[in-house]
CSV table of C-alpha atoms and ligand atoms in Angstrom, one decimal:
chain,number,residue,atom,x,y,z
A,1,THR,CA,0.0,0.0,0.0
A,2,LEU,CA,1.0,3.6,-0.2
A,3,ASP,CA,1.5,3.8,3.6
A,4,GLN,CA,3.9,0.9,3.6
A,5,HIS,CA,5.8,2.5,0.7
A,6,TRP,CA,6.1,5.7,2.6
A,7,GLN,CA,7.4,4.0,5.7
A,8,MET,CA,10.0,2.1,3.7
A,9,HIS,CA,11.3,5.1,1.9
A,10,ALA,CA,10.9,7.8,4.6
A,11,ALA,CA,12.7,5.8,7.3
A,12,PRO,CA,16.3,6.2,6.2
A,13,ILE,CA,15.8,9.9,5.6
A,14,ALA,CA,14.3,10.4,9.0
A,15,ASP,CA,17.2,8.5,10.6
A,16,ASP,CA,19.7,11.0,9.4
A,17,ALA,CA,18.0,14.3,8.8
A,18,ARG,CA,21.3,16.0,8.1
A,19,LEU,CA,21.4,14.4,4.7
A,20,VAL,CA,18.4,16.3,3.6
A,21,HIS,CA,19.3,19.3,1.5
A,22,LEU,CA,16.8,21.9,0.6
A,23,VAL,CA,17.9,24.1,-2.2
A,24,ASP,CA,16.1,27.4,-2.4
A,25,ARG,CA,15.8,28.3,-6.1
A,26,THR,CA,13.4,31.2,-5.6
A,27,GLY,CA,16.0,33.8,-6.5
A,28,GLN,CA,17.2,31.9,-9.5
A,29,TYR,CA,13.6,31.5,-10.9
A,30,ALA,CA,12.9,35.2,-10.3
A,31,ALA,CA,16.1,36.2,-12.2
A,32,GLU,CA,15.1,33.9,-15.1
A,33,ARG,CA,11.6,35.2,-15.1
A,34,MET,CA,12.9,38.8,-15.2
A,35,ARG,CA,15.2,37.9,-18.1
A,36,VAL,CA,12.3,36.4,-20.1
A,37,ASP,CA,10.1,39.4,-19.4
A,38,PHE,CA,12.9,41.8,-20.4
A,39,VAL,CA,13.4,40.1,-23.8
A,40,ALA,CA,9.6,40.1,-24.4
A,41,ASN,CA,9.3,43.8,-23.4
A,42,ALA,CA,12.3,44.9,-25.5
A,43,SER,CA,10.9,43.0,-28.5
A,44,HIS,CA,7.5,44.6,-28.1
A,45,GLU,CA,9.0,48.1,-27.7
A,46,LEU,CA,10.9,47.6,-30.9
A,47,ARG,CA,8.1,46.0,-32.9
A,48,THR,CA,5.7,48.9,-32.4
A,49,PRO,CA,7.7,51.6,-34.1
A,50,LEU,CA,8.9,49.1,-36.7
A,51,ALA,CA,5.3,48.1,-37.7
A,52,SER,CA,4.5,51.8,-38.0
A,53,ILE,CA,7.5,52.4,-40.3
A,54,LEU,CA,6.7,49.5,-42.5
A,55,GLY,CA,3.1,50.6,-42.8
A,56,TYR,CA,4.0,54.2,-43.8
A,57,VAL,CA,6.7,53.1,-46.2
A,58,GLU,CA,4.3,50.8,-47.9
A,59,THR,CA,1.7,53.7,-48.2
A,60,LEU,CA,4.4,56.0,-49.5
A,61,ALA,CA,5.4,53.5,-52.2
A,62,ASP,CA,1.8,53.5,-53.4
A,63,GLU,CA,-0.5,56.4,-53.9
A,64,ALA,CA,0.6,58.7,-51.0
A,65,GLY,CA,4.0,59.1,-52.5
A,66,GLU,CA,2.5,61.2,-55.3
A,67,ASP,CA,1.1,63.9,-53.0
A,68,PRO,CA,4.0,66.2,-51.8
A,69,GLY,CA,2.2,67.3,-48.7
A,70,LEU,CA,1.3,63.8,-47.6
A,71,ARG,CA,4.7,62.5,-48.5
A,72,GLN,CA,6.4,65.1,-46.2
A,73,ARG,CA,4.1,64.3,-43.4
A,74,PHE,CA,4.5,60.5,-43.7
A,75,LEU,CA,8.3,60.8,-44.0
A,76,GLY,CA,8.3,62.9,-40.8
A,77,ILE,CA,6.5,60.1,-39.0
A,78,VAL,CA,8.9,57.5,-40.4
A,79,PHE,CA,11.8,59.6,-39.1
A,80,ASP,CA,10.3,60.0,-35.6
A,81,GLU,CA,9.6,56.3,-35.3
A,82,ALA,CA,13.1,55.4,-36.5
A,83,ARG,CA,14.6,57.8,-34.0
A,84,ARG,CA,12.5,56.1,-31.3
A,85,MET,CA,14.0,52.7,-32.3
A,86,GLU,CA,17.5,54.3,-32.3
A,87,ARG,CA,17.1,55.6,-28.7
A,88,LEU,CA,15.8,52.3,-27.5
A,89,VAL,CA,18.7,50.3,-29.1
A,90,GLU,CA,21.2,52.8,-27.7
A,91,ASP,CA,19.7,52.4,-24.2
A,92,LEU,CA,19.7,48.6,-24.5
A,93,MET,CA,23.4,48.7,-25.6
A,94,SER,CA,24.2,50.9,-22.6
A,95,LEU,CA,22.6,48.5,-20.2
A,96,SER,CA,24.4,45.5,-21.6
A,97,ARG,CA,27.7,47.4,-21.7
A,98,ILE,CA,27.3,48.4,-18.0
A,99,GLU,CA,26.5,44.9,-17.1
A,100,SER,CA,29.4,43.4,-19.0
A,101,GLU,CA,31.9,45.9,-17.4
A,102,LYS,CA,30.5,45.1,-13.9
A,103,PHE,CA,33.7,43.4,-12.7
A,104,ARG,CA,36.2,45.7,-14.3
A,105,GLU,CA,38.0,47.8,-11.7
A,106,LEU,CA,37.3,51.5,-11.7
A,107,ARG,CA,40.5,53.6,-11.5
A,108,THR,CA,40.0,57.0,-13.0
A,109,ALA,CA,39.5,60.0,-10.7
A,110,ILE,CA,36.5,61.9,-12.2
A,111,ASP,CA,35.5,65.6,-11.7
A,112,LEU,CA,31.7,65.3,-11.4
A,113,GLY,CA,31.3,69.1,-11.4
A,114,ALA,CA,32.9,69.3,-14.9
A,115,ILE,CA,30.5,66.6,-16.2
A,116,ALA,CA,27.5,68.4,-14.6
A,117,ARG,CA,28.4,71.6,-16.3
A,118,GLU,CA,28.8,69.9,-19.7
A,119,THR,CA,25.6,68.0,-19.3
A,120,CYS,CA,23.6,71.0,-18.3
A,121,ASP,CA,24.9,72.9,-21.3
A,122,THR,CA,24.0,70.1,-23.7
A,123,LEU,CA,20.5,69.6,-22.2
A,124,ALA,CA,19.8,73.3,-22.2
A,125,THR,CA,20.3,73.2,-25.9
A,126,THR,CA,18.5,69.9,-26.7
A,127,HIS,CA,15.6,70.3,-24.3
A,128,GLY,CA,15.5,74.1,-24.4
A,129,ASP,CA,12.0,74.2,-25.9
A,130,ARG,CA,10.4,72.8,-22.7
A,131,GLY,CA,10.5,76.1,-20.9
A,132,VAL,CA,12.4,74.6,-18.0
A,133,ASP,CA,15.7,76.3,-16.9
A,134,ILE,CA,18.5,74.5,-15.2
A,135,ARG,CA,20.1,76.0,-12.1
A,136,LEU,CA,23.4,74.4,-11.3
A,137,ASP,CA,24.8,74.8,-7.8
A,138,LEU,CA,28.4,73.4,-7.5
A,139,ALA,CA,30.3,73.4,-4.2
A,140,ASP,CA,34.0,74.6,-4.6
A,141,ASP,CA,35.4,71.8,-2.4
A,142,LEU,CA,34.1,68.8,-4.4
A,143,PRO,CA,36.4,65.8,-4.2
A,144,PRO,CA,36.8,63.6,-7.2
A,145,VAL,CA,35.1,60.3,-7.4
A,146,THR,CA,36.6,57.1,-8.8
A,147,GLY,CA,34.6,56.1,-11.8
A,148,ASP,CA,33.8,55.8,-15.4
A,149,GLN,CA,33.5,59.1,-17.2
A,150,VAL,CA,31.0,57.9,-19.9
A,151,GLN,CA,28.7,56.2,-17.3
A,152,LEU,CA,28.7,59.1,-14.9
A,153,SER,CA,27.9,61.5,-17.7
A,154,GLN,CA,25.0,59.2,-18.7
A,155,LEU,CA,23.8,59.2,-15.1
A,156,LEU,CA,23.7,63.0,-15.0
A,157,HIS,CA,22.2,63.1,-18.5
A,158,ASN,CA,19.3,60.7,-17.6
A,159,LEU,CA,18.5,62.4,-14.3
A,160,ILE,CA,18.6,66.0,-15.5
A,161,GLY,CA,16.9,65.0,-18.7
A,162,ASN,CA,14.0,63.4,-16.7
A,163,ALA,CA,13.6,66.4,-14.5
A,164,MET,CA,13.3,68.6,-17.7
A,165,LYS,CA,10.9,66.2,-19.3
A,166,TYR,CA,8.6,65.8,-16.4
A,167,GLY,CA,9.2,69.2,-14.9
A,168,ARG,CA,6.7,72.0,-15.2
A,169,ALA,CA,7.2,74.7,-17.8
A,170,GLY,CA,8.2,78.0,-16.2
A,171,THR,CA,9.7,76.3,-13.1
A,172,PRO,CA,13.4,75.5,-12.7
A,173,VAL,CA,15.3,72.3,-12.4
A,174,GLU,CA,17.8,72.5,-9.6
A,175,VAL,CA,21.0,70.5,-9.8
A,176,THR,CA,23.2,70.5,-6.7
A,177,LEU,CA,26.6,68.9,-6.1
A,178,GLU,CA,28.0,69.1,-2.6
A,179,SER,CA,30.5,67.1,-0.6
A,180,GLY,CA,29.4,64.8,2.2
A,181,PRO,CA,31.5,62.8,4.5
A,182,GLN,CA,33.9,60.9,2.2
A,183,SER,CA,31.4,61.3,-0.6
A,184,VAL,CA,29.8,63.5,-3.3
A,185,CYS,CA,26.1,64.1,-3.2
A,186,LEU,CA,24.2,64.9,-6.3
A,187,THR,CA,20.6,66.2,-6.1
A,188,VAL,CA,18.3,66.8,-9.1
A,189,ALA,CA,15.0,68.4,-8.1
A,190,ASP,CA,12.1,69.5,-10.3
A,191,GLN,CA,8.8,71.1,-9.7
A,192,GLY,CA,6.7,68.8,-11.9
A,193,GLU,CA,3.6,66.9,-11.1
A,194,GLY,CA,5.5,64.3,-9.0
A,195,ILE,CA,5.1,60.5,-8.7
A,196,PRO,CA,2.4,58.8,-6.6
A,197,PRO,CA,4.1,56.9,-3.8
A,198,GLU,CA,3.0,53.4,-4.9
A,199,HIS,CA,5.1,53.7,-8.0
A,200,LEU,CA,8.4,54.8,-6.3
A,201,PRO,CA,9.7,51.3,-5.5
A,202,ARG,CA,9.4,50.1,-9.1
A,203,LEU,CA,10.8,53.1,-11.0
A,204,THR,CA,14.2,51.6,-11.6
A,205,GLU,CA,12.7,48.4,-13.2
A,206,ARG,CA,13.3,48.1,-16.9
A,207,PHE,CA,10.4,49.5,-18.9
A,208,TYR,CA,8.5,50.5,-15.8
A,209,ARG,CA,6.6,53.8,-16.5
A,210,VAL,CA,4.0,55.7,-14.4
A,211,ASP,CA,2.3,57.0,-17.5
A,212,PRO,CA,3.4,55.0,-20.6
A,213,GLY,CA,1.7,57.3,-23.1
A,214,ARG,CA,3.3,60.4,-21.6
A,215,SER,CA,6.7,58.8,-21.4
A,216,ARG,CA,6.6,57.8,-25.1
A,217,SER,CA,5.3,61.1,-26.3
A,218,LEU,CA,8.3,62.8,-24.5
A,219,GLY,CA,10.7,60.4,-26.2
A,220,GLY,CA,11.3,58.1,-23.2
A,221,THR,CA,12.4,54.6,-23.5
A,222,GLY,CA,11.5,53.4,-20.0
A,223,LEU,CA,15.1,52.4,-19.4
A,224,GLY,CA,16.6,55.7,-18.1
A,225,LEU,CA,16.3,55.0,-14.4
A,226,ALA,CA,17.3,51.3,-14.8
A,227,ILE,CA,20.5,52.5,-16.3
A,228,VAL,CA,21.0,55.0,-13.5
A,229,LYS,CA,20.5,52.3,-10.9
A,230,HIS,CA,23.1,50.0,-12.6
A,231,ILE,CA,25.6,52.9,-12.8
A,232,VAL,CA,25.1,53.8,-9.1
A,233,GLU,CA,25.6,50.2,-8.0
A,234,ARG,CA,28.7,49.9,-10.2
A,235,HIS,CA,30.2,52.9,-8.4
A,236,ARG,CA,29.1,51.6,-5.0
A,237,GLY,CA,26.8,54.6,-4.5
A,238,ARG,CA,23.3,55.1,-3.2
A,239,LEU,CA,20.2,56.2,-5.1
A,240,ASN,CA,17.2,57.7,-3.4
A,241,ILE,CA,14.0,59.0,-5.2
A,242,ALA,CA,11.6,61.2,-3.2
A,243,SER,CA,8.5,62.7,-4.7
A,244,THR,CA,5.3,64.6,-3.7
A,245,VAL,CA,2.4,64.7,-6.1
A,246,GLY,CA,1.7,68.3,-7.1
A,247,VAL,CA,5.0,69.5,-5.7
A,248,GLY,CA,7.8,67.7,-7.5
A,249,THR,CA,10.5,65.1,-7.5
A,250,ARG,CA,13.9,64.9,-6.0
A,251,VAL,CA,16.5,62.3,-6.9
A,252,MET,CA,19.6,62.0,-4.8
A,253,VAL,CA,22.8,60.1,-5.7
A,254,THR,CA,25.7,59.7,-3.2
A,255,LEU,CA,29.0,58.4,-4.6
A,256,PRO,CA,32.0,57.6,-2.5
A,257,ALA,CA,34.9,60.1,-2.9
A,258,ALA,CA,38.1,58.8,-4.5
A,259,PRO,CA,40.4,57.3,-1.8
A,260,GLY,CA,42.8,59.8,-0.4
A,261,ALA,CA,40.8,62.7,-2.0
A,262,LEU,CA,39.7,64.1,1.4
A,263,SER,CA,42.9,63.4,3.4
B,15,ADP,P1,11.4,57.2,-19.3
B,15,ADP,O1,12.2,56.9,-20.5
B,15,ADP,O2,10.0,56.7,-19.5
B,15,ADP,O3,11.4,58.6,-18.8
B,15,ADP,P2,12.8,56.3,-16.9
B,15,ADP,O4,13.3,54.9,-16.6
B,15,ADP,O5,13.8,57.4,-17.0
B,15,ADP,O6,12.0,56.1,-18.2
B,15,ADP,O7,11.7,56.7,-15.8
B,15,ADP,C1,10.7,55.7,-15.5
B,15,ADP,C2,9.4,56.5,-15.2
B,15,ADP,O8,9.5,57.2,-14.0
B,15,ADP,C3,9.0,57.5,-16.2
B,15,ADP,O9,8.3,56.9,-17.3
B,15,ADP,C4,8.1,58.5,-15.4
B,15,ADP,O10,6.8,57.9,-15.3
B,15,ADP,C5,8.8,58.4,-14.0
B,15,ADP,N1,9.7,59.5,-13.8
B,15,ADP,C6,11.1,59.5,-13.9
B,15,ADP,N2,11.6,60.7,-13.5
B,15,ADP,C7,10.5,61.5,-13.2
B,15,ADP,C8,10.4,62.9,-12.7
B,15,ADP,N3,11.5,63.6,-12.5
B,15,ADP,N4,9.1,63.3,-12.4
B,15,ADP,C9,8.1,62.5,-12.6
B,15,ADP,N5,8.1,61.3,-13.1
B,15,ADP,C10,9.3,60.7,-13.3
């Protein structure tokens, strides 16, 4: 009977319970699930603009190509959709580059203030039409941080870019760099509509967006904060996002100062 079977087989295990190994694979399954979701999401994000490009090109090849007004309009859409794919592919490549360089030692001393100035100048030009001014407040005694110039520049670009995208026209974005104990603290604050608290813990997930339509219409890929999180981790820093609906959002990044910089 089944009972006898159990007694026979369970006895030796019960005699020496130390032989029983339980392997917790929850983390492994969760990681695998995330990888599968990520590939599915990335494919979907690429397929949507691609389907649109194919549709418009097909129409252009037919009758619409004859009408100069229509042709211009459709070519404009094709260009915008292709740009969207380009941004997405660039962000996907950044993520995979950051991951593949995870174990390479960081050695270069970086002047974060100089990167902040450069990034603010660039964004003031490219996002200038949004009616949001950047105010940069740099402490004079900033120590260097040990890091990767390209990645730190991308971190600043993504955070200040978001503040300008989601900020309110006519209000400033404040970028502050100050020195903390053995560290450099970056704060990017905007006076946009803010983020409801239930979304805050998920913002750094790949493709997580509070308002997908709004993000897409502003040219967002949904990967900006995931990239920021990876860069902060790689530099052994800390990331904190605080937001109040109707008031604005404040993102803080603390990075350790280069060894010896403060002595
Ligand atoms: P996206 O490309 O969509 O901007 P991110 O990863 O940079 O992607 O940000 C994820 C989501 O977090 C955004 O879609 C947006 O909903 C929200 N978000 C990020 N920064 C801000 C901000 N400064 N103010 C309000 N919402 C923000």
